[in-house]
mmCIF file with all atom_site columns, C-alpha atoms in Angstrom:
data_model
loop_
_atom_site.group_PDB
_atom_site.id
_atom_site.type_symbol
_atom_site.label_atom_id
_atom_site.label_alt_id
_atom_site.label_comp_id
_atom_site.label_asym_id
_atom_site.label_entity_id
_atom_site.label_seq_id
_atom_site.pdbx_PDB_ins_code
_atom_site.Cartn_x
_atom_site.Cartn_y
_atom_site.Cartn_z
_atom_site.occupancy
_atom_site.B_iso_or_equiv
_atom_site.pdbx_formal_charge
_atom_site.auth_seq_id
_atom_site.auth_comp_id
_atom_site.auth_asym_id
_atom_site.auth_atom_id
_atom_site.pdbx_PDB_model_num
ATOM 1   C CA . MET G 1 1   ? -15.260 87.622  79.177  1.00 0.00 ? 334 MET G CA 1
ATOM 2   C CA . LYS G 1 2   ? -12.052 89.140  79.614  1.00 0.00 ? 335 LYS G CA 1
ATOM 3   C CA . PHE G 1 3   ? -12.604 89.572  83.401  1.00 0.00 ? 336 PHE G CA 1
ATOM 4   C CA . LEU G 1 4   ? -13.709 85.721  83.417  1.00 0.00 ? 337 LEU G CA 1
ATOM 5   C CA . LEU G 1 5   ? -10.870 84.393  81.565  1.00 0.00 ? 338 LEU G CA 1
ATOM 6   C CA . LEU G 1 6   ? -8.521  86.999  84.072  1.00 0.00 ? 339 LEU G CA 1
ATOM 7   C CA . PHE G 1 7   ? -10.306 85.694  87.151  1.00 0.00 ? 340 PHE G CA 1
ATOM 8   C CA . ILE G 1 8   ? -9.808  81.734  85.896  1.00 0.00 ? 341 ILE G CA 1
ATOM 9   C CA . MET G 1 9   ? -6.018  82.380  85.116  1.00 0.00 ? 342 MET G CA 1
ATOM 10  C CA . SER G 1 10  ? -5.345  84.346  88.331  1.00 0.00 ? 343 SER G CA 1
ATOM 11  C CA . ILE G 1 11  ? -7.247  81.188  90.081  1.00 0.00 ? 344 ILE G CA 1
ATOM 12  C CA . CYS G 1 12  ? -4.129  78.967  88.026  1.00 0.00 ? 345 CYS G CA 1
ATOM 13  C CA . PHE G 1 13  ? -1.382  81.100  88.612  1.00 0.00 ? 346 PHE G CA 1
ATOM 14  C CA . SER G 1 14  ? -2.035  81.708  92.804  1.00 0.00 ? 347 SER G CA 1
ATOM 15  C CA . SER G 1 15  ? -1.966  77.742  92.741  1.00 0.00 ? 348 SER G CA 1
ATOM 16  C CA . VAL G 1 16  ? 0.908   77.323  91.028  1.00 0.00 ? 349 VAL G CA 1
ATOM 17  C CA . VAL G 1 17  ? 2.875   80.089  93.278  1.00 0.00 ? 350 VAL G CA 1
ATOM 18  C CA . SER G 1 18  ? 1.082   79.191  96.370  1.00 0.00 ? 351 SER G CA 1
ATOM 19  C CA . ALA G 1 19  ? -1.152  81.762  96.813  1.00 0.00 ? 352 ALA G CA 1
ATOM 20  C CA . ASN G 1 20  ? 0.078   84.751  98.747  1.00 0.00 ? 353 ASN G CA 1
ATOM 21  C CA . GLU G 1 21  ? -1.495  87.694  100.064 1.00 0.00 ? 354 GLU G CA 1
ATOM 22  C CA . LYS G 1 22  ? -0.384  89.943  96.844  1.00 0.00 ? 355 LYS G CA 1
ATOM 23  C CA . THR G 1 23  ? -2.369  87.257  94.887  1.00 0.00 ? 356 THR G CA 1
ATOM 24  C CA . THR G 1 24  ? -5.369  87.598  96.809  1.00 0.00 ? 357 THR G CA 1
ATOM 25  C CA . VAL G 1 25  ? -5.265  91.613  96.898  1.00 0.00 ? 358 VAL G CA 1
ATOM 26  C CA . ILE G 1 26  ? -4.912  91.446  93.093  1.00 0.00 ? 359 ILE G CA 1
ATOM 27  C CA . ILE G 1 27  ? -8.053  89.438  92.733  1.00 0.00 ? 360 ILE G CA 1
ATOM 28  C CA . GLY G 1 28  ? -9.860  91.249  95.114  1.00 0.00 ? 361 GLY G CA 1
ATOM 29  C CA . HIS G 1 29  ? -9.235  94.541  93.169  1.00 0.00 ? 362 HIS G CA 1
ATOM 30  C CA . VAL G 1 30  ? -9.804  93.225  89.963  1.00 0.00 ? 363 VAL G CA 1
ATOM 31  C CA . ILE G 1 31  ? -13.424 91.960  91.094  1.00 0.00 ? 364 ILE G CA 1
ATOM 32  C CA . THR G 1 32  ? -13.992 95.108  92.850  1.00 0.00 ? 365 THR G CA 1
ATOM 33  C CA . GLN G 1 33  ? -13.257 97.710  90.131  1.00 0.00 ? 366 GLN G CA 1
ATOM 34  C CA . THR G 1 34  ? -15.289 95.191  87.541  1.00 0.00 ? 367 THR G CA 1
ATOM 35  C CA . ILE G 1 35  ? -18.183 95.322  89.840  1.00 0.00 ? 368 ILE G CA 1
ATOM 36  C CA . GLN G 1 36  ? -18.112 98.991  90.400  1.00 0.00 ? 369 GLN G CA 1
ATOM 37  C CA . GLY G 1 37  ? -17.829 98.978  86.623  1.00 0.00 ? 370 GLY G CA 1
ATOM 38  C CA . ASN G 1 38  ? -14.286 101.274 86.543  1.00 0.00 ? 371 ASN G CA 1
ATOM 39  C CA . ASP G 1 39  ? -12.348 100.478 83.060  1.00 0.00 ? 372 ASP G CA 1
ATOM 40  C CA . MET G 1 40  ? -9.283  98.526  83.561  1.00 0.00 ? 373 MET G CA 1
ATOM 41  C CA . ASP G 1 41  ? -6.514  97.082  81.666  1.00 0.00 ? 374 ASP G CA 1
ATOM 42  C CA . HIS G 1 42  ? -6.639  93.627  82.043  1.00 0.00 ? 375 HIS G CA 1
ATOM 43  C CA . SER G 1 43  ? -3.736  92.995  80.076  1.00 0.00 ? 376 SER G CA 1
ATOM 44  C CA . GLU G 1 44  ? -1.065  95.169  81.774  1.00 0.00 ? 377 GLU G CA 1
ATOM 45  C CA . ILE G 1 45  ? -2.251  93.167  85.169  1.00 0.00 ? 378 ILE G CA 1
ATOM 46  C CA . LEU G 1 46  ? -1.733  89.660  83.447  1.00 0.00 ? 379 LEU G CA 1
ATOM 47  C CA . THR G 1 47  ? 1.540   90.708  82.290  1.00 0.00 ? 380 THR G CA 1
ATOM 48  C CA . ASN G 1 48  ? 2.828   92.159  85.640  1.00 0.00 ? 381 ASN G CA 1
ATOM 49  C CA . GLU G 1 49  ? 1.564   89.088  87.454  1.00 0.00 ? 382 GLU G CA 1
ATOM 50  C CA . LEU G 1 50  ? 3.707   86.538  84.507  1.00 0.00 ? 383 LEU G CA 1
ATOM 51  C CA . LYS G 1 51  ? 6.945   88.653  85.161  1.00 0.00 ? 384 LYS G CA 1
ATOM 52  C CA . SER G 1 52  ? 6.315   88.309  89.062  1.00 0.00 ? 385 SER G CA 1
ATOM 53  C CA . ILE G 1 53  ? 5.984   84.681  88.342  1.00 0.00 ? 386 ILE G CA 1
ATOM 54  C CA . THR G 1 54  ? 8.632   84.309  85.951  1.00 0.00 ? 387 THR G CA 1
ATOM 55  C CA . HIS G 1 55  ? 11.095  86.012  88.348  1.00 0.00 ? 388 HIS G CA 1
ATOM 56  C CA . GLN G 1 56  ? 10.032  83.791  90.954  1.00 0.00 ? 389 GLN G CA 1
ATOM 57  C CA . PHE G 1 57  ? 10.713  80.753  89.007  1.00 0.00 ? 390 PHE G CA 1
ATOM 58  C CA . THR G 1 58  ? 14.145  82.107  87.718  1.00 0.00 ? 391 THR G CA 1
ATOM 59  C CA . LEU G 1 59  ? 15.237  82.440  91.294  1.00 0.00 ? 392 LEU G CA 1
ATOM 60  C CA . SER G 1 60  ? 14.147  79.154  92.201  1.00 0.00 ? 393 SER G CA 1
ATOM 61  C CA . LEU G 1 61  ? 15.878  77.602  89.220  1.00 0.00 ? 394 LEU G CA 1
ATOM 62  C CA . MET G 1 62  ? 19.577  79.435  90.109  1.00 0.00 ? 395 MET G CA 1
ATOM 63  C CA . GLU G 1 63  ? 19.469  78.159  93.659  1.00 0.00 ? 396 GLU G CA 1
ATOM 64  C CA . THR G 1 64  ? 18.744  74.614  92.080  1.00 0.00 ? 397 THR G CA 1
ATOM 65  C CA . LEU G 1 65  ? 21.466  75.029  89.815  1.00 0.00 ? 398 LEU G CA 1
ATOM 66  C CA . SER G 1 66  ? 23.752  76.466  92.372  1.00 0.00 ? 399 SER G CA 1
ATOM 67  C CA . ARG G 1 67  ? 22.766  73.525  94.658  1.00 0.00 ? 400 ARG G CA 1
ATOM 68  C CA . ASN G 1 68  ? 23.653  70.764  92.228  1.00 0.00 ? 401 ASN G CA 1
ATOM 69  C CA . LEU G 1 69  ? 26.313  72.395  89.879  1.00 0.00 ? 402 LEU G CA 1
ATOM 70  C CA . PRO G 1 70  ? 29.137  70.252  91.447  1.00 0.00 ? 403 PRO G CA 1
ATOM 71  C CA . VAL G 1 71  ? 26.988  67.361  90.023  1.00 0.00 ? 404 VAL G CA 1
ATOM 72  C CA . ILE G 1 72  ? 26.564  69.011  86.897  1.00 0.00 ? 405 ILE G CA 1
ATOM 73  C CA . LEU G 1 73  ? 29.945  69.617  86.562  1.00 0.00 ? 406 LEU G CA 1
ATOM 74  C CA . ASP G 1 74  ? 31.246  66.107  87.675  1.00 0.00 ? 407 ASP G CA 1
ATOM 75  C CA . GLY G 1 75  ? 29.085  64.681  84.748  1.00 0.00 ? 408 GLY G CA 1
ATOM 76  C CA . VAL G 1 76  ? 30.254  66.833  82.363  1.00 0.00 ? 409 VAL G CA 1
ATOM 77  C CA . SER G 1 77  ? 33.722  66.436  82.937  1.00 0.00 ? 410 SER G CA 1
ATOM 78  C CA . SER G 1 78  ? 33.555  62.653  82.849  1.00 0.00 ? 411 SER G CA 1
ATOM 79  C CA . THR G 1 79  ? 31.802  62.475  79.722  1.00 0.00 ? 412 THR G CA 1
ATOM 80  C CA . ILE G 1 80  ? 34.393  64.848  77.878  1.00 0.00 ? 413 ILE G CA 1
ATOM 81  C CA . ARG G 1 81  ? 37.247  62.580  79.643  1.00 0.00 ? 414 ARG G CA 1
ATOM 82  C CA . LEU G 1 82  ? 35.477  59.391  78.308  1.00 0.00 ? 415 LEU G CA 1
ATOM 83  C CA . GLU G 1 83  ? 35.227  61.141  74.286  1.00 0.00 ? 416 GLU G CA 1
ATOM 84  C CA . VAL G 1 84  ? 39.102  62.329  74.935  1.00 0.00 ? 417 VAL G CA 1
ATOM 85  C CA . ASP G 1 85  ? 40.180  58.482  76.136  1.00 0.00 ? 418 ASP G CA 1
ATOM 86  C CA . ASP G 1 86  ? 38.227  57.479  73.119  1.00 0.00 ? 419 ASP G CA 1
ATOM 87  C CA . LEU G 1 87  ? 40.050  59.772  71.001  1.00 0.00 ? 420 LEU G CA 1
ATOM 88  C CA . TYR G 1 88  ? 43.450  58.909  72.206  1.00 0.00 ? 421 TYR G CA 1
ATOM 89  C CA . LYS G 1 89  ? 42.597  55.061  71.661  1.00 0.00 ? 422 LYS G CA 1
ATOM 90  C CA . CYS G 1 90  ? 41.769  55.651  68.110  1.00 0.00 ? 423 CYS G CA 1
ATOM 91  C CA . SER G 1 91  ? 44.874  57.471  67.099  1.00 0.00 ? 424 SER G CA 1
ATOM 92  C CA . LEU G 1 92  ? 47.276  55.121  68.565  1.00 0.00 ? 425 LEU G CA 1
ATOM 93  C CA . GLN G 1 93  ? 45.387  52.209  66.433  1.00 0.00 ? 426 GLN G CA 1
ATOM 94  C CA . GLY G 1 94  ? 47.185  53.566  62.963  1.00 0.00 ? 427 GLY G CA 1
ATOM 95  C CA . ASP G 1 95  ? 45.887  51.760  59.728  1.00 0.00 ? 428 ASP G CA 1
ATOM 96  C CA . TYR G 1 96  ? 43.419  49.456  61.602  1.00 0.00 ? 429 TYR G CA 1
ATOM 97  C CA . GLN G 1 97  ? 40.613  50.492  63.552  1.00 0.00 ? 430 GLN G CA 1
ATOM 98  C CA . ASN G 1 98  ? 38.064  48.954  65.467  1.00 0.00 ? 431 ASN G CA 1
ATOM 99  C CA . LYS G 1 99  ? 34.306  49.650  64.810  1.00 0.00 ? 432 LYS G CA 1
ATOM 100 C CA . ASP G 1 100 ? 34.376  52.607  67.377  1.00 0.00 ? 433 ASP G CA 1
ATOM 101 C CA . CYS G 1 101 ? 36.874  54.334  65.574  1.00 0.00 ? 434 CYS G CA 1
ATOM 102 C CA . ARG G 1 102 ? 35.075  54.659  61.975  1.00 0.00 ? 435 ARG G CA 1
#
């Protein structure tokens, strides 16, 4: 049962990662060891695969973030400018304050 679960998860992950030789070799090794009746720690294999996928995802995320950082910072700075402007306008109104300053 564990083998079937591991095999299905490996196929799912390999399509997400766009299957490469490493994934193919690991799946082949698991199948070979299971057919030969050798005991394997399937959870360790799955853990290592998840670590690899997480690493690849993190690298991709960092690349995307670094590419889009100027746009993100422009959006944050404009939002902060608007909030500061509103605070300043409200501070100038004195006793009378419109509905936006309450």
